[in-house]
PDB file of N, CA and C in Angstrom:
ATOM      1  N   UNK L   1      24.752  24.583 135.696  1.00  0.00           N
ATOM      2  CA  UNK L   1      25.572  24.569 136.910  1.00  0.00           C
ATOM      3  C   UNK L   1      26.765  25.464 136.782  1.00  0.00           C
ATOM      4  N   UNK L   2      27.299  25.513 135.554  1.00  0.00           N
ATOM      5  CA  UNK L   2      28.444  26.378 135.205  1.00  0.00           C
ATOM      6  C   UNK L   2      28.135  27.727 135.298  1.00  0.00           C
ATOM      7  N   UNK L   3      26.941  28.035 135.020  1.00  0.00           N
ATOM      8  CA  UNK L   3      26.381  29.388 135.003  1.00  0.00           C
ATOM      9  C   UNK L   3      26.660  29.979 136.528  1.00  0.00           C
ATOM     10  N   UNK L   4      26.447  29.100 137.447  1.00  0.00           N
ATOM     11  CA  UNK L   4      26.457  29.580 138.808  1.00  0.00           C
ATOM     12  C   UNK L   4      27.838  29.679 139.304  1.00  0.00           C
ATOM     13  N   UNK L   5      28.662  28.519 138.985  1.00  0.00           N
ATOM     14  CA  UNK L   5      29.888  28.473 139.668  1.00  0.00           C
ATOM     15  C   UNK L   5      31.101  28.816 138.703  1.00  0.00           C
ATOM     16  N   UNK L   6      30.901  28.879 137.433  1.00  0.00           N
ATOM     17  CA  UNK L   6      31.863  29.349 136.515  1.00  0.00           C
ATOM     18  C   UNK L   6      33.041  28.620 136.194  1.00  0.00           C
ATOM     19  N   UNK L   7      33.418  27.753 137.102  1.00  0.00           N
ATOM     20  CA  UNK L   7      34.683  26.830 136.938  1.00  0.00           C
ATOM     21  C   UNK L   7      34.334  25.354 137.397  1.00  0.00           C
ATOM     22  N   UNK L   8      34.725  24.416 136.485  1.00  0.00           N
ATOM     23  CA  UNK L   8      34.438  23.108 136.712  1.00  0.00           C
ATOM     24  C   UNK L   8      35.374  22.539 137.672  1.00  0.00           C
ATOM     25  N   UNK L   9      36.517  23.161 137.923  1.00  0.00           N
ATOM     26  CA  UNK L   9      37.612  22.598 138.879  1.00  0.00           C
ATOM     27  C   UNK L   9      37.160  22.558 140.145  1.00  0.00           C
ATOM     28  N   UNK L  10      36.369  23.546 140.663  1.00  0.00           N
ATOM     29  CA  UNK L  10      35.689  23.579 142.017  1.00  0.00           C
ATOM     30  C   UNK L  10      34.856  22.357 142.263  1.00  0.00           C
ATOM     31  N   UNK L  11      34.090  21.980 141.298  1.00  0.00           N
ATOM     32  CA  UNK L  11      33.161  20.871 141.399  1.00  0.00           C
ATOM     33  C   UNK L  11      34.046  19.548 141.285  1.00  0.00           C
ATOM     34  N   UNK L  12      34.996  19.397 140.465  1.00  0.00           N
ATOM     35  CA  UNK L  12      35.887  18.211 140.246  1.00  0.00           C
ATOM     36  C   UNK L  12      36.630  17.876 141.532  1.00  0.00           C
ATOM     37  N   UNK L  13      37.101  18.877 142.210  1.00  0.00           N
ATOM     38  CA  UNK L  13      37.763  18.612 143.351  1.00  0.00           C
ATOM     39  C   UNK L  13      37.051  18.370 144.729  1.00  0.00           C
ATOM     40  N   UNK L  14      35.757  18.232 144.547  1.00  0.00           N
ATOM     41  CA  UNK L  14      35.143  17.799 145.757  1.00  0.00           C
ATOM     42  C   UNK L  14      35.147  16.342 146.053  1.00  0.00           C
ATOM     43  N   UNK L  15      34.890  16.096 147.303  1.00  0.00           N
ATOM     44  CA  UNK L  15      34.875  14.696 147.716  1.00  0.00           C
ATOM     45  C   UNK L  15      33.559  14.151 147.083  1.00  0.00           C
ATOM     46  N   UNK L  16      33.586  12.673 146.789  1.00  0.00           N
ATOM     47  CA  UNK L  16      32.502  12.225 145.864  1.00  0.00           C
ATOM     48  C   UNK L  16      31.125  12.269 146.682  1.00  0.00           C
ATOM     49  N   UNK L  17      31.145  12.189 148.093  1.00  0.00           N
ATOM     50  CA  UNK L  17      30.021  12.285 148.685  1.00  0.00           C
ATOM     51  C   UNK L  17      29.446  13.707 148.719  1.00  0.00           C
ATOM     52  N   UNK L  18      30.395  14.621 148.940  1.00  0.00           N
ATOM     53  CA  UNK L  18      29.932  16.119 148.885  1.00  0.00           C
ATOM     54  C   UNK L  18      29.538  16.307 147.377  1.00  0.00           C
ATOM     55  N   UNK L  19      30.035  15.834 146.391  1.00  0.00           N
ATOM     56  CA  UNK L  19      29.624  15.958 144.948  1.00  0.00           C
ATOM     57  C   UNK L  19      28.229  15.425 144.661  1.00  0.00           C
ATOM     58  N   UNK L  20      27.888  14.255 145.371  1.00  0.00           N
ATOM     59  CA  UNK L  20      26.600  13.775 145.119  1.00  0.00           C
ATOM     60  C   UNK L  20      25.587  14.661 145.688  1.00  0.00           C
ATOM     61  N   UNK L  21      25.809  15.152 146.970  1.00  0.00           N
ATOM     62  CA  UNK L  21      24.852  15.955 147.733  1.00  0.00           C
ATOM     63  C   UNK L  21      24.784  17.306 146.836  1.00  0.00           C
ATOM     64  N   UNK L  22      25.979  17.769 146.353  1.00  0.00           N
ATOM     65  CA  UNK L  22      26.000  19.030 145.643  1.00  0.00           C
ATOM     66  C   UNK L  22      25.153  18.941 144.407  1.00  0.00           C
ATOM     67  N   UNK L  23      25.231  17.811 143.625  1.00  0.00           N
ATOM     68  CA  UNK L  23      24.484  17.574 142.335  1.00  0.00           C
ATOM     69  C   UNK L  23      23.047  17.418 142.787  1.00  0.00           C
ATOM     70  N   UNK L  24      22.685  16.810 143.796  1.00  0.00           N
ATOM     71  CA  UNK L  24      21.208  16.737 144.192  1.00  0.00           C
ATOM     72  C   UNK L  24      20.648  18.009 144.468  1.00  0.00           C
ATOM     73  N   UNK L  25      21.427  18.979 145.288  1.00  0.00           N
ATOM     74  CA  UNK L  25      20.925  20.238 145.610  1.00  0.00           C
ATOM     75  C   UNK L  25      20.796  21.180 144.397  1.00  0.00           C
ATOM     76  N   UNK L  26      21.824  21.077 143.505  1.00  0.00           N
ATOM     77  CA  UNK L  26      21.763  21.819 142.280  1.00  0.00           C
ATOM     78  C   UNK L  26      20.472  21.434 141.433  1.00  0.00           C
ATOM     79  N   UNK L  27      20.352  20.111 141.280  1.00  0.00           N
ATOM     80  CA  UNK L  27      19.273  19.631 140.373  1.00  0.00           C
ATOM     81  C   UNK L  27      17.883  20.122 141.070  1.00  0.00           C
ATOM     82  N   UNK L  28      17.709  20.172 142.386  1.00  0.00           N
ATOM     83  CA  UNK L  28      16.455  20.737 142.945  1.00  0.00           C
ATOM     84  C   UNK L  28      16.297  22.159 142.757  1.00  0.00           C
ATOM     85  N   UNK L  29      17.540  22.955 142.913  1.00  0.00           N
ATOM     86  CA  UNK L  29      17.463  24.377 142.767  1.00  0.00           C
ATOM     87  C   UNK L  29      17.081  24.776 141.205  1.00  0.00           C
ATOM     88  N   UNK L  30      17.748  23.908 140.293  1.00  0.00           N
ATOM     89  CA  UNK L  30      17.447  24.320 138.867  1.00  0.00           C
ATOM     90  C   UNK L  30      16.100  24.074 138.578  1.00  0.00           C
ATOM     91  N   UNK L  31      15.405  23.066 139.134  1.00  0.00           N
ATOM     92  CA  UNK L  31      14.009  22.805 138.740  1.00  0.00           C
ATOM     93  C   UNK L  31      13.112  23.888 139.247  1.00  0.00           C
ATOM     94  N   UNK L  32      13.348  24.251 140.454  1.00  0.00           N
ATOM     95  CA  UNK L  32      12.584  25.419 141.126  1.00  0.00           C
ATOM     96  C   UNK L  32      12.919  26.652 140.273  1.00  0.00           C
ATOM     97  N   UNK L  33      14.127  26.853 139.951  1.00  0.00           N
ATOM     98  CA  UNK L  33      14.442  28.032 139.187  1.00  0.00           C
ATOM     99  C   UNK L  33      13.633  28.069 137.853  1.00  0.00           C
ATOM    100  N   UNK L  34      13.634  26.982 137.217  1.00  0.00           N
ATOM    101  CA  UNK L  34      12.885  26.765 135.900  1.00  0.00           C
ATOM    102  C   UNK L  34      11.436  27.051 136.079  1.00  0.00           C
ATOM    103  N   UNK L  35      10.904  26.530 137.247  1.00  0.00           N
ATOM    104  CA  UNK L  35       9.525  26.679 137.408  1.00  0.00           C
ATOM    105  C   UNK L  35       9.177  28.162 137.708  1.00  0.00           C
ATOM    106  N   UNK L  36       9.965  28.804 138.452  1.00  0.00           N
ATOM    107  CA  UNK L  36       9.810  30.279 138.879  1.00  0.00           C
ATOM    108  C   UNK L  36       9.861  31.018 137.605  1.00  0.00           C
ATOM    109  N   UNK L  37      10.893  30.788 136.729  1.00  0.00           N
ATOM    110  CA  UNK L  37      11.097  31.627 135.486  1.00  0.00           C
ATOM    111  C   UNK L  37       9.958  31.493 134.664  1.00  0.00           C
ATOM    112  N   UNK L  38       9.456  30.121 134.381  1.00  0.00           N
ATOM    113  CA  UNK L  38       8.328  30.084 133.590  1.00  0.00           C
ATOM    114  C   UNK L  38       7.241  30.646 134.010  1.00  0.00           C
ATOM    115  N   UNK L  39       6.900  30.556 135.387  1.00  0.00           N
ATOM    116  CA  UNK L  39       5.701  31.220 136.041  1.00  0.00           C
ATOM    117  C   UNK L  39       5.719  32.764 135.753  1.00  0.00           C
ATOM    118  N   UNK L  40       7.059  33.322 135.901  1.00  0.00           N
ATOM    119  CA  UNK L  40       7.059  34.734 135.660  1.00  0.00           C
ATOM    120  C   UNK L  40       6.745  35.169 134.288  1.00  0.00           C
ATOM    121  N   UNK L  41       7.127  34.384 133.202  1.00  0.00           N
ATOM    122  CA  UNK L  41       6.736  34.719 131.922  1.00  0.00           C
ATOM    123  C   UNK L  41       5.273  34.539 131.677  1.00  0.00           C
ATOM    124  N   UNK L  42       4.727  33.596 132.254  1.00  0.00           N
ATOM    125  CA  UNK L  42       3.291  33.458 132.208  1.00  0.00           C
ATOM    126  C   UNK L  42       2.461  34.633 132.892  1.00  0.00           C
ATOM    127  N   UNK L  43       2.980  35.012 134.104  1.00  0.00           N
ATOM    128  CA  UNK L  43       2.308  36.031 134.829  1.00  0.00           C
ATOM    129  C   UNK L  43       2.613  37.373 134.104  1.00  0.00           C
ATOM    130  N   UNK L  44       3.473  37.631 133.505  1.00  0.00           N
ATOM    131  CA  UNK L  44       3.761  38.914 132.826  1.00  0.00           C
ATOM    132  C   UNK L  44       2.961  39.008 131.591  1.00  0.00           C
ATOM    133  N   UNK L  45       2.721  37.870 130.947  1.00  0.00           N
ATOM    134  CA  UNK L  45       1.778  37.784 129.835  1.00  0.00           C
ATOM    135  C   UNK L  45       0.436  38.050 130.231  1.00  0.00           C
ATOM    136  N   UNK L  46       0.058  37.681 131.354  1.00  0.00           N
ATOM    137  CA  UNK L  46      -1.301  37.816 131.821  1.00  0.00           C
ATOM    138  C   UNK L  46      -1.492  39.311 132.146  1.00  0.00           C
ATOM    139  N   UNK L  47      -0.561  39.802 132.907  1.00  0.00           N
ATOM    140  CA  UNK L  47      -0.676  41.153 133.444  1.00  0.00           C
ATOM    141  C   UNK L  47      -0.771  42.078 132.402  1.00  0.00           C
ATOM    142  N   UNK L  48       0.016  41.920 131.312  1.00  0.00           N
ATOM    143  CA  UNK L  48       0.103  42.816 130.023  1.00  0.00           C
ATOM    144  C   UNK L  48      -1.053  42.569 129.083  1.00  0.00           C
ATOM    145  N   UNK L  49      -1.839  41.583 129.272  1.00  0.00           N
ATOM    146  CA  UNK L  49      -2.979  41.213 128.380  1.00  0.00           C
ATOM    147  C   UNK L  49      -4.096  42.094 128.737  1.00  0.00           C
ATOM    148  N   UNK L  50      -4.540  42.914 127.799  1.00  0.00           N
ATOM    149  CA  UNK L  50      -5.753  43.865 128.130  1.00  0.00           C
ATOM    150  C   UNK L  50      -7.154  43.062 128.328  1.00  0.00           C
ATOM    151  N   UNK L  51      -7.084  41.734 127.778  1.00  0.00           N
ATOM    152  CA  UNK L  51      -8.301  41.113 127.892  1.00  0.00           C
ATOM    153  C   UNK L  51      -8.413  40.298 129.266  1.00  0.00           C
ATOM    154  N   UNK L  52      -7.419  40.214 129.888  1.00  0.00           N
ATOM    155  CA  UNK L  52      -7.507  39.459 131.290  1.00  0.00           C
ATOM    156  C   UNK L  52      -8.179  40.545 132.201  1.00  0.00           C
ATOM    157  N   UNK L  53      -9.169  40.307 132.744  1.00  0.00           N
ATOM    158  CA  UNK L  53      -9.860  41.160 133.697  1.00  0.00           C
ATOM    159  C   UNK L  53      -9.294  41.112 135.093  1.00  0.00           C
ATOM    160  N   UNK L  54      -9.148  39.796 135.640  1.00  0.00           N
ATOM    161  CA  UNK L  54      -8.725  39.722 137.013  1.00  0.00           C
ATOM    162  C   UNK L  54      -7.163  39.572 136.983  1.00  0.00           C
ATOM    163  N   UNK L  55      -6.618  40.720 137.392  1.00  0.00           N
ATOM    164  CA  UNK L  55      -5.073  40.724 137.621  1.00  0.00           C
ATOM    165  C   UNK L  55      -4.676  40.085 139.009  1.00  0.00           C
ATOM    166  N   UNK L  56      -3.856  39.099 138.939  1.00  0.00           N
ATOM    167  CA  UNK L  56      -3.442  38.514 140.328  1.00  0.00           C
ATOM    168  C   UNK L  56      -2.094  39.039 140.573  1.00  0.00           C
ATOM    169  N   UNK L  57      -1.822  39.310 141.722  1.00  0.00           N
ATOM    170  CA  UNK L  57      -0.415  39.907 142.216  1.00  0.00           C
ATOM    171  C   UNK L  57       0.468  38.678 142.105  1.00  0.00           C
ATOM    172  N   UNK L  58       1.770  39.020 141.840  1.00  0.00           N
ATOM    173  CA  UNK L  58       2.780  38.037 141.691  1.00  0.00           C
ATOM    174  C   UNK L  58       3.021  37.068 142.892  1.00  0.00           C
ATOM    175  N   UNK L  59       2.902  37.634 144.165  1.00  0.00           N
ATOM    176  CA  UNK L  59       3.045  36.871 145.284  1.00  0.00           C
ATOM    177  C   UNK L  59       1.932  35.738 145.352  1.00  0.00           C
ATOM    178  N   UNK L  60       0.792  36.176 145.125  1.00  0.00           N
ATOM    179  CA  UNK L  60      -0.233  35.171 145.170  1.00  0.00           C
ATOM    180  C   UNK L  60      -0.276  34.201 144.063  1.00  0.00           C
ATOM    181  N   UNK L  61       0.186  34.633 142.824  1.00  0.00           N
ATOM    182  CA  UNK L  61       0.288  33.684 141.617  1.00  0.00           C
ATOM    183  C   UNK L  61       1.234  32.672 141.884  1.00  0.00           C
ATOM    184  N   UNK L  62       2.483  33.069 142.349  1.00  0.00           N
ATOM    185  CA  UNK L  62       3.704  32.091 142.512  1.00  0.00           C
ATOM    186  C   UNK L  62       3.342  31.282 143.671  1.00  0.00           C
ATOM    187  N   UNK L  63       2.642  31.754 144.832  1.00  0.00           N
ATOM    188  CA  UNK L  63       2.267  30.915 146.004  1.00  0.00           C
ATOM    189  C   UNK L  63       1.365  29.830 145.587  1.00  0.00           C
ATOM    190  N   UNK L  64       0.404  30.122 144.631  1.00  0.00           N
ATOM    191  CA  UNK L  64      -0.404  29.028 144.228  1.00  0.00           C
ATOM    192  C   UNK L  64       0.237  27.921 143.411  1.00  0.00           C
ATOM    193  N   UNK L  65       1.304  28.328 142.769  1.00  0.00           N
ATOM    194  CA  UNK L  65       1.997  27.323 142.052  1.00  0.00           C
ATOM    195  C   UNK L  65       2.923  26.572 142.981  1.00  0.00           C
ATOM    196  N   UNK L  66       3.544  27.139 143.744  1.00  0.00           N
ATOM    197  CA  UNK L  66       4.518  26.316 144.679  1.00  0.00           C
ATOM    198  C   UNK L  66       3.817  25.600 145.758  1.00  0.00           C
ATOM    199  N   UNK L  67       2.678  26.072 146.103  1.00  0.00           N
ATOM    200  CA  UNK L  67       1.854  25.467 147.261  1.00  0.00           C
ATOM    201  C   UNK L  67       1.287  23.994 146.702  1.00  0.00           C
ATOM    202  N   UNK L  68       1.697  23.002 147.557  1.00  0.00           N
ATOM    203  CA  UNK L  68       1.198  21.710 146.957  1.00  0.00           C
ATOM    204  C   UNK L  68      -0.372  21.719 147.169  1.00  0.00           C
ATOM    205  N   UNK L  69      -1.083  21.082 146.071  1.00  0.00           N
ATOM    206  CA  UNK L  69      -2.486  20.949 146.075  1.00  0.00           C
ATOM    207  C   UNK L  69      -2.876  19.814 146.837  1.00  0.00           C
ATOM    208  N   UNK L  70      -3.769  19.831 147.729  1.00  0.00           N
ATOM    209  CA  UNK L  70      -4.394  18.702 148.290  1.00  0.00           C
ATOM    210  C   UNK L  70      -5.595  18.254 147.644  1.00  0.00           C
ATOM    211  N   UNK L  71      -5.646  16.939 147.261  1.00  0.00           N
ATOM    212  CA  UNK L  71      -6.863  16.577 146.614  1.00  0.00           C
ATOM    213  C   UNK L  71      -7.891  16.165 147.576  1.00  0.00           C
ATOM    214  N   UNK L  72      -9.011  16.723 147.506  1.00  0.00           N
ATOM    215  CA  UNK L  72     -10.080  16.431 148.556  1.00  0.00           C
ATOM    216  C   UNK L  72     -11.088  15.450 147.852  1.00  0.00           C
ATOM    217  N   UNK L  73     -11.239  14.308 148.580  1.00  0.00           N
ATOM    218  CA  UNK L  73     -12.129  13.335 147.978  1.00  0.00           C
ATOM    219  C   UNK L  73     -13.376  13.305 149.007  1.00  0.00           C
ATOM    220  N   UNK L  74     -14.451  13.965 148.611  1.00  0.00           N
ATOM    221  CA  UNK L  74     -15.616  13.967 149.473  1.00  0.00           C
ATOM    222  C   UNK L  74     -16.611  12.898 149.226  1.00  0.00           C
ATOM    223  N   UNK L  75     -16.241  12.042 148.256  1.00  0.00           N
ATOM    224  CA  UNK L  75     -17.109  10.927 147.777  1.00  0.00           C
ATOM    225  C   UNK L  75     -16.932   9.771 148.510  1.00  0.00           C
ATOM    226  N   UNK L  76     -17.932   9.007 148.966  1.00  0.00           N
ATOM    227  CA  UNK L  76     -17.749   7.751 149.551  1.00  0.00           C
ATOM    228  C   UNK L  76     -17.286   6.636 148.688  1.00  0.00           C
ATOM    229  N   UNK L  77     -16.896   5.559 149.011  1.00  0.00           N
ATOM    230  CA  UNK L  77     -16.487   4.282 148.256  1.00  0.00           C
ATOM    231  C   UNK L  77     -17.646   4.031 147.389  1.00  0.00           C
ATOM    232  N   UNK L  78     -18.956   4.016 147.932  1.00  0.00           N
ATOM    233  CA  UNK L  78     -20.065   3.536 147.218  1.00  0.00           C
ATOM    234  C   UNK L  78     -20.370   4.489 146.045  1.00  0.00           C
ATOM    235  N   UNK L  79     -20.262   5.858 146.333  1.00  0.00           N
ATOM    236  CA  UNK L  79     -20.478   6.812 145.363  1.00  0.00           C
ATOM    237  C   UNK L  79     -19.484   6.672 144.137  1.00  0.00           C
ATOM    238  N   UNK L  80     -18.368   6.478 144.561  1.00  0.00           N
ATOM    239  CA  UNK L  80     -17.166   6.360 143.438  1.00  0.00           C
ATOM    240  C   UNK L  80     -17.364   5.040 142.668  1.00  0.00           C
ATOM    241  N   UNK L  81     -17.765   3.826 143.229  1.00  0.00           N
ATOM    242  CA  UNK L  81     -18.006   2.657 142.550  1.00  0.00           C
ATOM    243  C   UNK L  81     -19.414   3.021 141.616  1.00  0.00           C
ATOM    244  N   UNK L  82     -20.232   3.656 142.131  1.00  0.00           N
ATOM    245  CA  UNK L  82     -21.513   3.898 141.289  1.00  0.00           C
ATOM    246  C   UNK L  82     -21.225   4.683 140.156  1.00  0.00           C
ATOM    247  N   UNK L  83     -20.390   5.874 140.233  1.00  0.00           N
ATOM    248  CA  UNK L  83     -19.992   6.574 139.081  1.00  0.00           C
ATOM    249  C   UNK L  83     -19.110   5.745 138.043  1.00  0.00           C
ATOM    250  N   UNK L  84     -18.265   4.887 138.661  1.00  0.00           N
ATOM    251  CA  UNK L  84     -17.533   3.979 137.680  1.00  0.00           C
ATOM    252  C   UNK L  84     -18.432   3.016 136.850  1.00  0.00           C
ATOM    253  N   UNK L  85     -19.481   2.526 137.475  1.00  0.00           N
ATOM    254  CA  UNK L  85     -20.245   1.577 136.908  1.00  0.00           C
ATOM    255  C   UNK L  85     -21.185   2.342 135.881  1.00  0.00           C
ATOM    256  N   UNK L  86     -21.494   3.589 136.304  1.00  0.00           N
ATOM    257  CA  UNK L  86     -22.388   4.325 135.108  1.00  0.00           C
ATOM    258  C   UNK L  86     -21.378   4.636 134.029  1.00  0.00           C
ATOM    259  N   UNK L  87     -20.152   4.861 134.124  1.00  0.00           N
ATOM    260  CA  UNK L  87     -19.265   5.103 133.097  1.00  0.00           C
ATOM    261  C   UNK L  87     -18.973   3.847 132.237  1.00  0.00           C
ATOM    262  N   UNK L  88     -18.985   2.840 132.908  1.00  0.00           N
ATOM    263  CA  UNK L  88     -18.793   1.406 132.239  1.00  0.00           C
ATOM    264  C   UNK L  88     -20.070   1.204 131.387  1.00  0.00           C
ATOM    265  N   UNK L  89     -21.250   1.412 131.897  1.00  0.00           N
ATOM    266  CA  UNK L  89     -22.490   1.168 131.189  1.00  0.00           C
ATOM    267  C   UNK L  89     -22.488   1.989 129.958  1.00  0.00           C
ATOM    268  N   UNK L  90     -22.204   3.340 130.134  1.00  0.00           N
ATOM    269  CA  UNK L  90     -22.172   4.204 128.864  1.00  0.00           C
ATOM    270  C   UNK L  90     -21.235   3.764 127.810  1.00  0.00           C
ATOM    271  N   UNK L  91     -19.976   3.256 128.288  1.00  0.00           N
ATOM    272  CA  UNK L  91     -19.027   2.837 127.514  1.00  0.00           C
ATOM    273  C   UNK L  91     -19.665   1.602 126.616  1.00  0.00           C
ATOM    274  N   UNK L  92     -20.121   0.684 127.387  1.00  0.00           N
ATOM    275  CA  UNK L  92     -20.666  -0.572 126.769  1.00  0.00           C
ATOM    276  C   UNK L  92     -21.758  -0.216 125.851  1.00  0.00           C
ATOM    277  N   UNK L  93     -22.617   0.650 126.258  1.00  0.00           N
ATOM    278  CA  UNK L  93     -23.771   1.053 125.268  1.00  0.00           C
ATOM    279  C   UNK L  93     -23.187   1.594 123.919  1.00  0.00           C
ATOM    280  N   UNK L  94     -22.102   2.475 124.018  1.00  0.00           N
ATOM    281  CA  UNK L  94     -21.660   3.140 122.854  1.00  0.00           C
ATOM    282  C   UNK L  94     -20.928   1.946 121.934  1.00  0.00           C
ATOM    283  N   UNK L  95     -20.194   0.993 122.525  1.00  0.00           N
ATOM    284  CA  UNK L  95     -19.564  -0.031 122.037  1.00  0.00           C
ATOM    285  C   UNK L  95     -20.560  -0.921 121.310  1.00  0.00           C
ATOM    286  N   UNK L  96     -21.867  -1.185 121.854  1.00  0.00           N
ATOM    287  CA  UNK L  96     -22.842  -2.015 121.147  1.00  0.00           C
ATOM    288  C   UNK L  96     -23.449  -1.207 119.956  1.00  0.00           C
ATOM    289  N   UNK L  97     -23.595  -0.048 120.181  1.00  0.00           N
ATOM    290  CA  UNK L  97     -24.162   0.792 119.136  1.00  0.00           C
ATOM    291  C   UNK L  97     -23.158   0.883 117.838  1.00  0.00           C
ATOM    292  N   UNK L  98     -21.822   0.822 118.164  1.00  0.00           N
ATOM    293  CA  UNK L  98     -20.876   0.959 117.169  1.00  0.00           C
ATOM    294  C   UNK L  98     -20.865  -0.385 116.482  1.00  0.00           C
ATOM    295  N   UNK L  99     -21.065  -1.566 117.160  1.00  0.00           N
ATOM    296  CA  UNK L  99     -21.049  -2.905 116.493  1.00  0.00           C
ATOM    297  C   UNK L  99     -22.303  -3.027 115.726  1.00  0.00           C
ATOM    298  N   UNK L 100     -23.454  -2.501 116.103  1.00  0.00           N
ATOM    299  CA  UNK L 100     -24.624  -2.563 115.231  1.00  0.00           C
ATOM    300  C   UNK L 100     -24.592  -1.807 114.070  1.00  0.00           C
ATOM    301  N   UNK L 101     -24.042  -0.675 114.117  1.00  0.00           N
ATOM    302  CA  UNK L 101     -23.775   0.127 112.764  1.00  0.00           C
ATOM    303  C   UNK L 101     -22.904  -0.506 111.900  1.00  0.00           C
ATOM    304  N   UNK L 102     -21.899  -1.168 112.368  1.00  0.00           N
ATOM    305  CA  UNK L 102     -20.746  -1.700 111.505  1.00  0.00           C
ATOM    306  C   UNK L 102     -21.338  -2.935 110.744  1.00  0.00           C
TER     307      UNK L 102
END
């Protein structure tokens, strides 16, 4: 925060409600800046890597990171329950097998 404003007096002289809003805004901005800076470092590494075949433009790369991902669930409740039961059965079979070996 001091990087941006350089003087703590400006911040200390704010009304407490303004200060709270200010800190919340700064917190959000700093997180976004950190994400963007980290994304930039990763992107530059990929662009400069000769083994990466598919070069993605920066706008598309950062857009995919900032864009919220929607989870699409195309399975019905019955299919999900069926998959869970199959996982449970495999787990129980492994557990029984481990008990027999011990």
